[in-house]
Amino acid sequence: MIIRKGHTAVDRGTEEDEHKYGSRESLLLSEEGGLTQFVAHVETLQPGSRSDRHWHEEEDELLYVLSGEVTVVEEDGPHTLHPGDAACWPAGVANAHQVVNRSGAPCSYLIFGSGAVPDVIHYPEREEVLRAFEDGSWRIERTDGTVVKEGREP
Amino acid sequence: MIIRKGHTAVDRGTEEDEHKYGSRESLLLSEEGGLTQFVAHVETLQPGSRSDRHWHEEEDELLYVLSGEVTVVEEDGPHTLHPGDAACWPAGVANAHQVVNRSGAPCSYLIFGSGAVPDVIHYPEREEVLRAFEDGSWRIERTDGTVVKEGREP
């Protein structure tokens, strides 16, 4: 099944996300192609935008830079990546990572994940943990165990 | 973990592969990054080179064009893809596919797969089936069931 450039469903996140993290656009390639065994998106960050710093207990992730200059912040600090550079985050390694566009132009990268569920996702700066369960439900807790929010995937 | 362009292990296949399919280079990104939940490689085909036409019973696959002109042959014929175009092959859909470089310059693409095992891979042109088992062993059979070759992953 062929998916032409510009013919993919786009996710721009919520207004709340945009306010917090800046403008981000995700092309939902894997969903468009009817794939269920992994998640593959093309993300574009406008200057100043960023993702939420996190790491997964159960999901392998890979980022591959397509265009522009991408700053990847890991536990050991920031790294400036260019097209053809990549970053890999094996499941269970507590290397919290964040993608930031510190440049003056948009940057794009492919992001892949196994989509492993159940999963526990750690957000050290927010001092929160997201628990995702097999039945599609999820729960955000503070690191002291207090429940912040609960829900279920549609 | 950051993987800089040009600092990835490269697989050029066997001499037999090169003789049969032409010159192909695979950058083993997922292996380099210690990922085990999916397979992610950057492949470069020289002009005239091709992959083996096949489909998977159990593995989702995704191809994303990075540079050059890539011809993807599916059941409905050839499609010419350019950077930003993609192809998705959900597991179990009998849409045998092949990647060919019919252009005069090298072409590159990212190829992702879930690496699902056990799997059964069909090669309609060779009239062969590859069965991959959970213990790392595999068996190539002709479509009439005759065993062609057996082995085990190292």
PDB file of C-alpha atoms in Angstrom:
ATOM      1  CA  MET A   1       0.000   0.000   0.000  1.00  0.00           C
ATOM      2  CA  ILE A   2       1.536   3.276  -1.171  1.00  0.00           C
ATOM      3  CA  ILE A   3       1.222   6.439   0.943  1.00  0.00           C
ATOM      4  CA  ARG A   4       2.130   9.574  -0.985  1.00  0.00           C
ATOM      5  CA  LYS A   5       3.800  12.525   0.723  1.00  0.00           C
ATOM      6  CA  GLY A   6       1.119  14.954   1.874  1.00  0.00           C
ATOM      7  CA  HIS A   7      -1.621  12.299   1.889  1.00  0.00           C
ATOM      8  CA  THR A   8      -1.340  11.183   5.514  1.00  0.00           C
ATOM      9  CA  ALA A   9      -3.630  12.008   8.437  1.00  0.00           C
ATOM     10  CA  VAL A  10      -2.046  14.754  10.552  1.00  0.00           C
ATOM     11  CA  ASP A  11      -2.222  15.095  14.338  1.00  0.00           C
ATOM     12  CA  ARG A  12      -1.488  18.559  15.724  1.00  0.00           C
ATOM     13  CA  GLY A  13      -2.205  17.650  19.359  1.00  0.00           C
ATOM     14  CA  THR A  14      -4.484  19.586  21.673  1.00  0.00           C
ATOM     15  CA  GLU A  15      -4.467  23.356  22.183  1.00  0.00           C
ATOM     16  CA  GLU A  16      -3.155  22.659  25.676  1.00  0.00           C
ATOM     17  CA  ASP A  17      -0.223  20.706  24.184  1.00  0.00           C
ATOM     18  CA  GLU A  18       0.525  23.511  21.739  1.00  0.00           C
ATOM     19  CA  HIS A  19       0.471  26.096  24.520  1.00  0.00           C
ATOM     20  CA  LYS A  20       2.841  23.971  26.636  1.00  0.00           C
ATOM     21  CA  TYR A  21       5.194  22.469  24.043  1.00  0.00           C
ATOM     22  CA  GLY A  22       4.831  24.698  20.973  1.00  0.00           C
ATOM     23  CA  SER A  23       3.676  23.775  17.509  1.00  0.00           C
ATOM     24  CA  ARG A  24       4.141  20.117  16.498  1.00  0.00           C
ATOM     25  CA  GLU A  25       2.716  18.190  13.579  1.00  0.00           C
ATOM     26  CA  SER A  26       2.654  14.378  13.381  1.00  0.00           C
ATOM     27  CA  LEU A  27       2.030  12.457  10.161  1.00  0.00           C
ATOM     28  CA  LEU A  28       0.375   9.211  11.246  1.00  0.00           C
ATOM     29  CA  LEU A  29       2.066   6.860   8.773  1.00  0.00           C
ATOM     30  CA  SER A  30       1.525   3.554  10.568  1.00  0.00           C
ATOM     31  CA  GLU A  31      -2.164   4.268  11.215  1.00  0.00           C
ATOM     32  CA  GLU A  32      -2.638   5.352   7.573  1.00  0.00           C
ATOM     33  CA  GLY A  33      -1.056   2.108   6.399  1.00  0.00           C
ATOM     34  CA  GLY A  34      -3.160  -0.152   8.640  1.00  0.00           C
ATOM     35  CA  LEU A  35      -0.161  -1.277  10.725  1.00  0.00           C
ATOM     36  CA  THR A  36      -0.752  -2.384  14.311  1.00  0.00           C
ATOM     37  CA  GLN A  37       2.584  -3.914  15.390  1.00  0.00           C
ATOM     38  CA  PHE A  38       4.511  -0.642  15.781  1.00  0.00           C
ATOM     39  CA  VAL A  39       3.977   3.106  15.657  1.00  0.00           C
ATOM     40  CA  ALA A  40       5.732   5.208  12.989  1.00  0.00           C
ATOM     41  CA  HIS A  41       5.189   8.961  12.694  1.00  0.00           C
ATOM     42  CA  VAL A  42       6.917  11.834  10.911  1.00  0.00           C
ATOM     43  CA  GLU A  43       7.056  14.757  13.346  1.00  0.00           C
ATOM     44  CA  THR A  44       7.808  18.372  12.501  1.00  0.00           C
ATOM     45  CA  LEU A  45       8.681  20.845  15.253  1.00  0.00           C
ATOM     46  CA  GLN A  46       8.550  24.573  14.651  1.00  0.00           C
ATOM     47  CA  PRO A  47      11.341  26.712  16.153  1.00  0.00           C
ATOM     48  CA  GLY A  48      11.091  26.708  19.964  1.00  0.00           C
ATOM     49  CA  SER A  49       8.868  23.616  20.139  1.00  0.00           C
ATOM     50  CA  ARG A  50       9.714  20.523  22.168  1.00  0.00           C
ATOM     51  CA  SER A  51       8.466  17.123  23.239  1.00  0.00           C
ATOM     52  CA  ASP A  52       7.868  16.115  26.835  1.00  0.00           C
ATOM     53  CA  ARG A  53      10.974  14.621  28.519  1.00  0.00           C
ATOM     54  CA  HIS A  54      10.299  10.950  29.279  1.00  0.00           C
ATOM     55  CA  TRP A  55      11.463   7.333  29.188  1.00  0.00           C
ATOM     56  CA  HIS A  56       9.576   4.032  28.767  1.00  0.00           C
ATOM     57  CA  GLU A  57       9.896   0.924  30.910  1.00  0.00           C
ATOM     58  CA  GLU A  58       8.580  -1.344  28.138  1.00  0.00           C
ATOM     59  CA  GLU A  59       8.823   0.382  24.737  1.00  0.00           C
ATOM     60  CA  ASP A  60      11.859   0.574  22.437  1.00  0.00           C
ATOM     61  CA  GLU A  61      12.013   3.898  20.566  1.00  0.00           C
ATOM     62  CA  LEU A  62      14.056   5.159  17.612  1.00  0.00           C
ATOM     63  CA  LEU A  63      14.362   8.669  16.127  1.00  0.00           C
ATOM     64  CA  TYR A  64      15.846   9.374  12.676  1.00  0.00           C
ATOM     65  CA  VAL A  65      16.446  12.965  11.551  1.00  0.00           C
ATOM     66  CA  LEU A  66      15.013  13.879   8.142  1.00  0.00           C
ATOM     67  CA  SER A  67      15.591  17.628   7.878  1.00  0.00           C
ATOM     68  CA  GLY A  68      16.769  20.632   9.851  1.00  0.00           C
ATOM     69  CA  GLU A  69      18.605  20.649  13.149  1.00  0.00           C
ATOM     70  CA  VAL A  70      17.186  18.588  16.026  1.00  0.00           C
ATOM     71  CA  THR A  71      18.378  18.912  19.616  1.00  0.00           C
ATOM     72  CA  VAL A  72      18.007  15.695  21.590  1.00  0.00           C
ATOM     73  CA  VAL A  73      18.383  16.138  25.341  1.00  0.00           C
ATOM     74  CA  GLU A  74      19.395  12.970  27.173  1.00  0.00           C
ATOM     75  CA  GLU A  75      20.589  12.320  30.722  1.00  0.00           C
ATOM     76  CA  ASP A  76      24.117  13.403  29.691  1.00  0.00           C
ATOM     77  CA  GLY A  77      22.913  16.697  28.171  1.00  0.00           C
ATOM     78  CA  PRO A  78      21.960  18.104  24.762  1.00  0.00           C
ATOM     79  CA  HIS A  79      23.082  16.687  21.397  1.00  0.00           C
ATOM     80  CA  THR A  80      22.609  18.476  18.084  1.00  0.00           C
ATOM     81  CA  LEU A  81      21.501  16.067  15.369  1.00  0.00           C
ATOM     82  CA  HIS A  82      21.399  16.533  11.600  1.00  0.00           C
ATOM     83  CA  PRO A  83      19.789  14.527   8.768  1.00  0.00           C
ATOM     84  CA  GLY A  84      20.988  10.919   8.876  1.00  0.00           C
ATOM     85  CA  ASP A  85      21.750  11.027  12.616  1.00  0.00           C
ATOM     86  CA  ALA A  86      19.600   8.845  14.874  1.00  0.00           C
ATOM     87  CA  ALA A  87      18.845   8.213  18.537  1.00  0.00           C
ATOM     88  CA  CYS A  88      17.819   4.881  20.097  1.00  0.00           C
ATOM     89  CA  TRP A  89      16.163   4.395  23.454  1.00  0.00           C
ATOM     90  CA  PRO A  90      15.897   0.754  24.502  1.00  0.00           C
ATOM     91  CA  ALA A  91      13.017  -0.109  26.856  1.00  0.00           C
ATOM     92  CA  GLY A  92      13.833  -0.037  30.551  1.00  0.00           C
ATOM     93  CA  VAL A  93      16.915   2.198  30.324  1.00  0.00           C
ATOM     94  CA  ALA A  94      16.249   5.260  32.529  1.00  0.00           C
ATOM     95  CA  ASN A  95      17.654   7.709  29.974  1.00  0.00           C
ATOM     96  CA  ALA A  96      14.930  10.372  29.933  1.00  0.00           C
ATOM     97  CA  HIS A  97      14.960  12.117  26.560  1.00  0.00           C
ATOM     98  CA  GLN A  98      13.393  15.157  24.947  1.00  0.00           C
ATOM     99  CA  VAL A  99      13.389  16.565  21.432  1.00  0.00           C
ATOM    100  CA  VAL A 100      13.727  20.330  21.088  1.00  0.00           C
ATOM    101  CA  ASN A 101      13.961  22.636  18.099  1.00  0.00           C
ATOM    102  CA  ARG A 102      16.503  25.243  19.165  1.00  0.00           C
ATOM    103  CA  SER A 103      17.110  26.333  15.569  1.00  0.00           C
ATOM    104  CA  GLY A 104      15.437  29.104  13.590  1.00  0.00           C
ATOM    105  CA  ALA A 105      13.776  26.778  11.058  1.00  0.00           C
ATOM    106  CA  PRO A 106      11.411  23.764  11.228  1.00  0.00           C
ATOM    107  CA  CYS A 107      12.963  20.332  11.805  1.00  0.00           C
ATOM    108  CA  SER A 108      11.541  16.893  10.974  1.00  0.00           C
ATOM    109  CA  TYR A 109      12.264  13.375  12.141  1.00  0.00           C
ATOM    110  CA  LEU A 110      10.801   9.912  11.984  1.00  0.00           C
ATOM    111  CA  ILE A 111       9.873   8.467  15.353  1.00  0.00           C
ATOM    112  CA  PHE A 112       9.274   4.731  15.807  1.00  0.00           C
ATOM    113  CA  GLY A 113       8.101   2.796  18.800  1.00  0.00           C
ATOM    114  CA  SER A 114       6.982  -0.754  19.439  1.00  0.00           C
ATOM    115  CA  GLY A 115       3.845   0.561  21.128  1.00  0.00           C
ATOM    116  CA  ALA A 116       4.370  -1.968  23.926  1.00  0.00           C
ATOM    117  CA  VAL A 117       1.429  -2.155  26.375  1.00  0.00           C
ATOM    118  CA  PRO A 118       1.288  -2.454  29.341  1.00  0.00           C
ATOM    119  CA  ASP A 119       3.890   0.266  29.801  1.00  0.00           C
ATOM    120  CA  VAL A 120       5.060   2.680  32.484  1.00  0.00           C
ATOM    121  CA  ILE A 121       6.293   6.039  31.219  1.00  0.00           C
ATOM    122  CA  HIS A 122       8.353   8.277  33.492  1.00  0.00           C
ATOM    123  CA  TYR A 123       8.285  12.097  33.219  1.00  0.00           C
ATOM    124  CA  PRO A 124      11.049  13.174  35.642  1.00  0.00           C
ATOM    125  CA  GLU A 125      10.565  16.936  35.233  1.00  0.00           C
ATOM    126  CA  ARG A 126       6.813  16.751  35.864  1.00  0.00           C
ATOM    127  CA  GLU A 127       7.488  14.217  38.643  1.00  0.00           C
ATOM    128  CA  GLU A 128       4.759  12.075  37.089  1.00  0.00           C
ATOM    129  CA  VAL A 129       4.337   8.522  35.835  1.00  0.00           C
ATOM    130  CA  LEU A 130       1.863   7.363  33.180  1.00  0.00           C
ATOM    131  CA  ARG A 131       0.672   3.763  33.517  1.00  0.00           C
ATOM    132  CA  ALA A 132      -0.880   2.308  30.344  1.00  0.00           C
ATOM    133  CA  PHE A 133      -2.854  -0.927  30.702  1.00  0.00           C
ATOM    134  CA  GLU A 134      -3.795  -3.659  28.245  1.00  0.00           C
ATOM    135  CA  ASP A 135      -7.519  -2.833  28.344  1.00  0.00           C
ATOM    136  CA  GLY A 136      -6.785   0.660  26.931  1.00  0.00           C
ATOM    137  CA  SER A 137      -7.100   2.429  30.271  1.00  0.00           C
ATOM    138  CA  TRP A 138      -4.357   4.657  31.679  1.00  0.00           C
ATOM    139  CA  ARG A 139      -3.549   6.487  34.881  1.00  0.00           C
ATOM    140  CA  ILE A 140      -1.250   9.434  35.569  1.00  0.00           C
ATOM    141  CA  GLU A 141       0.248   9.410  39.059  1.00  0.00           C
ATOM    142  CA  ARG A 142       2.587  11.743  40.864  1.00  0.00           C
ATOM    143  CA  THR A 143       5.814   9.987  41.886  1.00  0.00           C
ATOM    144  CA  ASP A 144       4.398   9.806  45.456  1.00  0.00           C
ATOM    145  CA  GLY A 145       1.537   7.623  44.109  1.00  0.00           C
ATOM    146  CA  THR A 146      -1.242  10.282  44.139  1.00  0.00           C
ATOM    147  CA  VAL A 147      -3.549   9.840  41.121  1.00  0.00           C
ATOM    148  CA  VAL A 148      -3.575  12.965  38.890  1.00  0.00           C
ATOM    149  CA  LYS A 149      -5.839  11.761  36.082  1.00  0.00           C
ATOM    150  CA  GLU A 150      -7.371   8.526  34.748  1.00  0.00           C
ATOM    151  CA  GLY A 151      -8.898   7.636  31.412  1.00  0.00           C
ATOM    152  CA  ARG A 152      -9.366   5.172  28.600  1.00  0.00           C
ATOM    153  CA  GLU A 153      -8.281   5.249  24.960  1.00  0.00           C
ATOM    154  CA  PRO A 154     -11.262   5.769  22.660  1.00  0.00           C
TER     155      PRO A 154
ATOM    156  CA  MET B   1      21.909   6.896  22.775  1.00  0.00           C
ATOM    157  CA  ILE B   2      23.010   8.954  19.775  1.00  0.00           C
ATOM    158  CA  ILE B   3      24.056   7.260  16.536  1.00  0.00           C
ATOM    159  CA  ARG B   4      25.864   9.599  14.184  1.00  0.00           C
ATOM    160  CA  LYS B   5      25.517   9.282  10.418  1.00  0.00           C
ATOM    161  CA  GLY B   6      28.310   7.068   9.106  1.00  0.00           C
ATOM    162  CA  HIS B   7      28.887   5.387  12.473  1.00  0.00           C
ATOM    163  CA  THR B   8      26.560   2.407  12.053  1.00  0.00           C
ATOM    164  CA  ALA B   9      27.465  -1.216  11.298  1.00  0.00           C
ATOM    165  CA  VAL B  10      26.886  -1.951   7.608  1.00  0.00           C
ATOM    166  CA  ASP B  11      25.609  -5.187   6.099  1.00  0.00           C
ATOM    167  CA  ARG B  12      26.351  -5.709   2.397  1.00  0.00           C
ATOM    168  CA  GLY B  13      24.853  -9.216   2.230  1.00  0.00           C
ATOM    169  CA  THR B  14      26.574 -12.249   0.766  1.00  0.00           C
ATOM    170  CA  GLU B  15      28.378 -12.373  -2.592  1.00  0.00           C
ATOM    171  CA  GLU B  16      25.567 -14.665  -3.764  1.00  0.00           C
ATOM    172  CA  ASP B  17      23.000 -11.984  -2.828  1.00  0.00           C
ATOM    173  CA  GLU B  18      24.982  -9.314  -4.668  1.00  0.00           C
ATOM    174  CA  HIS B  19      25.256 -11.493  -7.780  1.00  0.00           C
ATOM    175  CA  LYS B  20      21.483 -12.172  -7.707  1.00  0.00           C
ATOM    176  CA  TYR B  21      20.042  -8.856  -6.535  1.00  0.00           C
ATOM    177  CA  GLY B  22      22.798  -6.284  -7.194  1.00  0.00           C
ATOM    178  CA  SER B  23      24.604  -4.052  -4.760  1.00  0.00           C
ATOM    179  CA  ARG B  24      22.732  -3.229  -1.532  1.00  0.00           C
ATOM    180  CA  GLU B  25      23.964  -1.677   1.682  1.00  0.00           C
ATOM    181  CA  SER B  26      22.059  -1.844   4.999  1.00  0.00           C
ATOM    182  CA  LEU B  27      22.834   0.386   7.965  1.00  0.00           C
ATOM    183  CA  LEU B  28      21.832  -1.672  11.012  1.00  0.00           C
ATOM    184  CA  LEU B  29      20.383   1.142  13.137  1.00  0.00           C
ATOM    185  CA  SER B  30      18.243  -0.895  15.524  1.00  0.00           C
ATOM    186  CA  GLU B  31      21.070  -3.372  16.248  1.00  0.00           C
ATOM    187  CA  GLU B  32      23.520  -0.489  16.780  1.00  0.00           C
ATOM    188  CA  GLY B  33      21.107   1.097  19.247  1.00  0.00           C
ATOM    189  CA  GLY B  34      20.497  -2.078  21.258  1.00  0.00           C
ATOM    190  CA  LEU B  35      16.825  -2.307  20.225  1.00  0.00           C
ATOM    191  CA  THR B  36      15.162  -5.723  20.171  1.00  0.00           C
ATOM    192  CA  GLN B  37      11.443  -4.952  19.701  1.00  0.00           C
ATOM    193  CA  PHE B  38      11.631  -4.002  16.007  1.00  0.00           C
ATOM    194  CA  VAL B  39      14.079  -3.900  13.125  1.00  0.00           C
ATOM    195  CA  ALA B  40      15.039  -0.546  11.549  1.00  0.00           C
ATOM    196  CA  HIS B  41      17.574  -0.321   8.719  1.00  0.00           C
ATOM    197  CA  VAL B  42      18.588   2.324   6.189  1.00  0.00           C
ATOM    198  CA  GLU B  43      19.036   0.576   2.851  1.00  0.00           C
ATOM    199  CA  THR B  44      20.780   1.958  -0.219  1.00  0.00           C
ATOM    200  CA  LEU B  45      20.309   0.302  -3.602  1.00  0.00           C
ATOM    201  CA  GLN B  46      22.669   1.004  -6.475  1.00  0.00           C
ATOM    202  CA  PRO B  47      21.121   1.417  -9.949  1.00  0.00           C
ATOM    203  CA  GLY B  48      19.713  -1.918 -11.152  1.00  0.00           C
ATOM    204  CA  SER B  49      19.608  -3.508  -7.692  1.00  0.00           C
ATOM    205  CA  ARG B  50      16.477  -4.984  -6.140  1.00  0.00           C
ATOM    206  CA  SER B  51      15.109  -6.815  -3.127  1.00  0.00           C
ATOM    207  CA  ASP B  52      13.490 -10.236  -3.269  1.00  0.00           C
ATOM    208  CA  ARG B  53       9.725 -10.080  -3.899  1.00  0.00           C
ATOM    209  CA  HIS B  54       7.936 -11.382  -0.790  1.00  0.00           C
ATOM    210  CA  TRP B  55       5.184 -10.949   1.805  1.00  0.00           C
ATOM    211  CA  HIS B  56       4.967 -11.853   5.500  1.00  0.00           C
ATOM    212  CA  GLU B  57       2.172 -13.723   7.234  1.00  0.00           C
ATOM    213  CA  GLU B  58       3.080 -12.279  10.655  1.00  0.00           C
ATOM    214  CA  GLU B  59       5.255  -9.163  10.267  1.00  0.00           C
ATOM    215  CA  ASP B  60       4.102  -5.579   9.631  1.00  0.00           C
ATOM    216  CA  GLU B  61       6.555  -3.659   7.402  1.00  0.00           C
ATOM    217  CA  LEU B  62       6.976   0.013   6.515  1.00  0.00           C
ATOM    218  CA  LEU B  63       9.244   1.692   3.953  1.00  0.00           C
ATOM    219  CA  TYR B  64       9.989   5.434   3.924  1.00  0.00           C
ATOM    220  CA  VAL B  65      11.946   6.987   1.039  1.00  0.00           C
ATOM    221  CA  LEU B  66      14.916   9.148   2.055  1.00  0.00           C
ATOM    222  CA  SER B  67      16.621   9.959  -1.261  1.00  0.00           C
ATOM    223  CA  GLY B  68      16.533   9.160  -4.950  1.00  0.00           C
ATOM    224  CA  GLU B  69      13.820   7.367  -6.882  1.00  0.00           C
ATOM    225  CA  VAL B  70      12.546   4.039  -5.536  1.00  0.00           C
ATOM    226  CA  THR B  71      10.338   1.670  -7.529  1.00  0.00           C
ATOM    227  CA  VAL B  72       8.054  -0.426  -5.350  1.00  0.00           C
ATOM    228  CA  VAL B  73       6.450  -3.339  -7.176  1.00  0.00           C
ATOM    229  CA  GLU B  74       3.254  -4.582  -5.559  1.00  0.00           C
ATOM    230  CA  GLU B  75       0.521  -6.970  -6.735  1.00  0.00           C
ATOM    231  CA  ASP B  76      -1.037  -4.122  -8.771  1.00  0.00           C
ATOM    232  CA  GLY B  77       2.232  -3.238 -10.522  1.00  0.00           C
ATOM    233  CA  PRO B  78       5.125  -0.782 -10.140  1.00  0.00           C
ATOM    234  CA  HIS B  79       4.941   2.535  -8.257  1.00  0.00           C
ATOM    235  CA  THR B  80       7.648   5.208  -8.433  1.00  0.00           C
ATOM    236  CA  LEU B  81       8.302   6.724  -4.998  1.00  0.00           C
ATOM    237  CA  HIS B  82      10.212   9.870  -4.060  1.00  0.00           C
ATOM    238  CA  PRO B  83      11.504  11.241  -0.722  1.00  0.00           C
ATOM    239  CA  GLY B  84       8.643  11.515   1.775  1.00  0.00           C
ATOM    240  CA  ASP B  85       6.588   8.790   0.079  1.00  0.00           C
ATOM    241  CA  ALA B  86       6.041   5.574   2.040  1.00  0.00           C
ATOM    242  CA  ALA B  87       4.712   2.040   1.631  1.00  0.00           C
ATOM    243  CA  CYS B  88       3.033  -0.071   4.316  1.00  0.00           C
ATOM    244  CA  TRP B  89       2.577  -3.826   4.277  1.00  0.00           C
ATOM    245  CA  PRO B  90       0.371  -5.133   7.069  1.00  0.00           C
ATOM    246  CA  ALA B  91       1.041  -8.714   8.190  1.00  0.00           C
ATOM    247  CA  GLY B  92      -1.073 -11.375   6.529  1.00  0.00           C
ATOM    248  CA  VAL B  93      -2.040  -9.364   3.430  1.00  0.00           C
ATOM    249  CA  ALA B  94      -0.839 -11.339   0.389  1.00  0.00           C
ATOM    250  CA  ASN B  95       0.522  -8.256  -1.385  1.00  0.00           C
ATOM    251  CA  ALA B  96       3.966  -9.492  -2.468  1.00  0.00           C
ATOM    252  CA  HIS B  97       6.294  -6.498  -2.780  1.00  0.00           C
ATOM    253  CA  GLN B  98       9.733  -5.751  -4.133  1.00  0.00           C
ATOM    254  CA  VAL B  99      11.964  -2.686  -4.093  1.00  0.00           C
ATOM    255  CA  VAL B 100      13.887  -1.930  -7.294  1.00  0.00           C
ATOM    256  CA  ASN B 101      16.221   0.870  -8.289  1.00  0.00           C
ATOM    257  CA  ARG B 102      15.302   1.529 -11.924  1.00  0.00           C
ATOM    258  CA  SER B 103      16.957   4.964 -11.870  1.00  0.00           C
ATOM    259  CA  GLY B 104      20.492   5.953 -12.805  1.00  0.00           C
ATOM    260  CA  ALA B 105      21.517   7.018  -9.286  1.00  0.00           C
ATOM    261  CA  PRO B 106      21.575   5.365  -5.826  1.00  0.00           C
ATOM    262  CA  CYS B 107      18.359   5.456  -3.791  1.00  0.00           C
ATOM    263  CA  SER B 108      17.895   5.130  -0.019  1.00  0.00           C
ATOM    264  CA  TYR B 109      14.994   4.273   2.236  1.00  0.00           C
ATOM    265  CA  LEU B 110      14.272   3.361   5.816  1.00  0.00           C
ATOM    266  CA  ILE B 111      12.763  -0.083   6.262  1.00  0.00           C
ATOM    267  CA  PHE B 112      11.009  -1.059   9.495  1.00  0.00           C
ATOM    268  CA  GLY B 113       9.575  -4.358  10.578  1.00  0.00           C
ATOM    269  CA  SER B 114       8.218  -5.768  13.810  1.00  0.00           C
ATOM    270  CA  GLY B 115      10.520  -8.774  13.426  1.00  0.00           C
ATOM    271  CA  ALA B 116       7.608 -11.048  14.370  1.00  0.00           C
ATOM    272  CA  VAL B 117       8.624 -14.675  14.932  1.00  0.00           C
ATOM    273  CA  PRO B 118       7.314 -17.259  14.241  1.00  0.00           C
ATOM    274  CA  ASP B 119       6.673 -16.058  10.693  1.00  0.00           C
ATOM    275  CA  VAL B 120       5.999 -17.515   7.258  1.00  0.00           C
ATOM    276  CA  ILE B 121       7.425 -15.531   4.353  1.00  0.00           C
ATOM    277  CA  HIS B 122       6.169 -16.159   0.838  1.00  0.00           C
ATOM    278  CA  TYR B 123       8.367 -15.694  -2.250  1.00  0.00           C
ATOM    279  CA  PRO B 124       5.919 -16.148  -5.131  1.00  0.00           C
ATOM    280  CA  GLU B 125       8.465 -15.790  -7.955  1.00  0.00           C
ATOM    281  CA  ARG B 126      10.844 -18.350  -6.471  1.00  0.00           C
ATOM    282  CA  GLU B 127       7.818 -20.516  -5.569  1.00  0.00           C
ATOM    283  CA  GLU B 128       9.320 -20.830  -2.102  1.00  0.00           C
ATOM    284  CA  VAL B 129       8.247 -20.273   1.497  1.00  0.00           C
ATOM    285  CA  LEU B 130      10.553 -19.466   4.424  1.00  0.00           C
ATOM    286  CA  ARG B 131       9.360 -20.651   7.833  1.00  0.00           C
ATOM    287  CA  ALA B 132      11.041 -18.913  10.793  1.00  0.00           C
ATOM    288  CA  PHE B 133      10.612 -20.521  14.223  1.00  0.00           C
ATOM    289  CA  GLU B 134      10.865 -19.155  17.747  1.00  0.00           C
ATOM    290  CA  ASP B 135      13.994 -21.165  18.581  1.00  0.00           C
ATOM    291  CA  GLY B 136      15.920 -19.331  15.821  1.00  0.00           C
ATOM    292  CA  SER B 137      15.694 -22.174  13.319  1.00  0.00           C
ATOM    293  CA  TRP B 138      14.294 -21.733   9.812  1.00  0.00           C
ATOM    294  CA  ARG B 139      13.330 -23.861   6.850  1.00  0.00           C
ATOM    295  CA  ILE B 140      12.934 -22.970   3.177  1.00  0.00           C
ATOM    296  CA  GLU B 141      10.360 -25.102   1.379  1.00  0.00           C
ATOM    297  CA  ARG B 142       9.150 -25.194  -2.191  1.00  0.00           C
ATOM    298  CA  THR B 143       5.421 -24.462  -2.416  1.00  0.00           C
ATOM    299  CA  ASP B 144       4.853 -28.228  -2.896  1.00  0.00           C
ATOM    300  CA  GLY B 145       6.332 -28.775   0.594  1.00  0.00           C
ATOM    301  CA  THR B 146       9.781 -30.090  -0.472  1.00  0.00           C
ATOM    302  CA  VAL B 147      12.500 -28.828   1.888  1.00  0.00           C
ATOM    303  CA  VAL B 148      15.135 -26.754   0.052  1.00  0.00           C
ATOM    304  CA  LYS B 149      17.335 -25.701   2.980  1.00  0.00           C
ATOM    305  CA  GLU B 150      17.284 -25.626   6.771  1.00  0.00           C
ATOM    306  CA  GLY B 151      19.341 -23.693   9.305  1.00  0.00           C
ATOM    307  CA  ARG B 152      19.520 -21.780  12.520  1.00  0.00           C
ATOM    308  CA  GLU B 153      20.306 -18.133  13.275  1.00  0.00           C
ATOM    309  CA  PRO B 154      23.713 -17.736  14.920  1.00  0.00           C
TER     310      PRO B 154
END
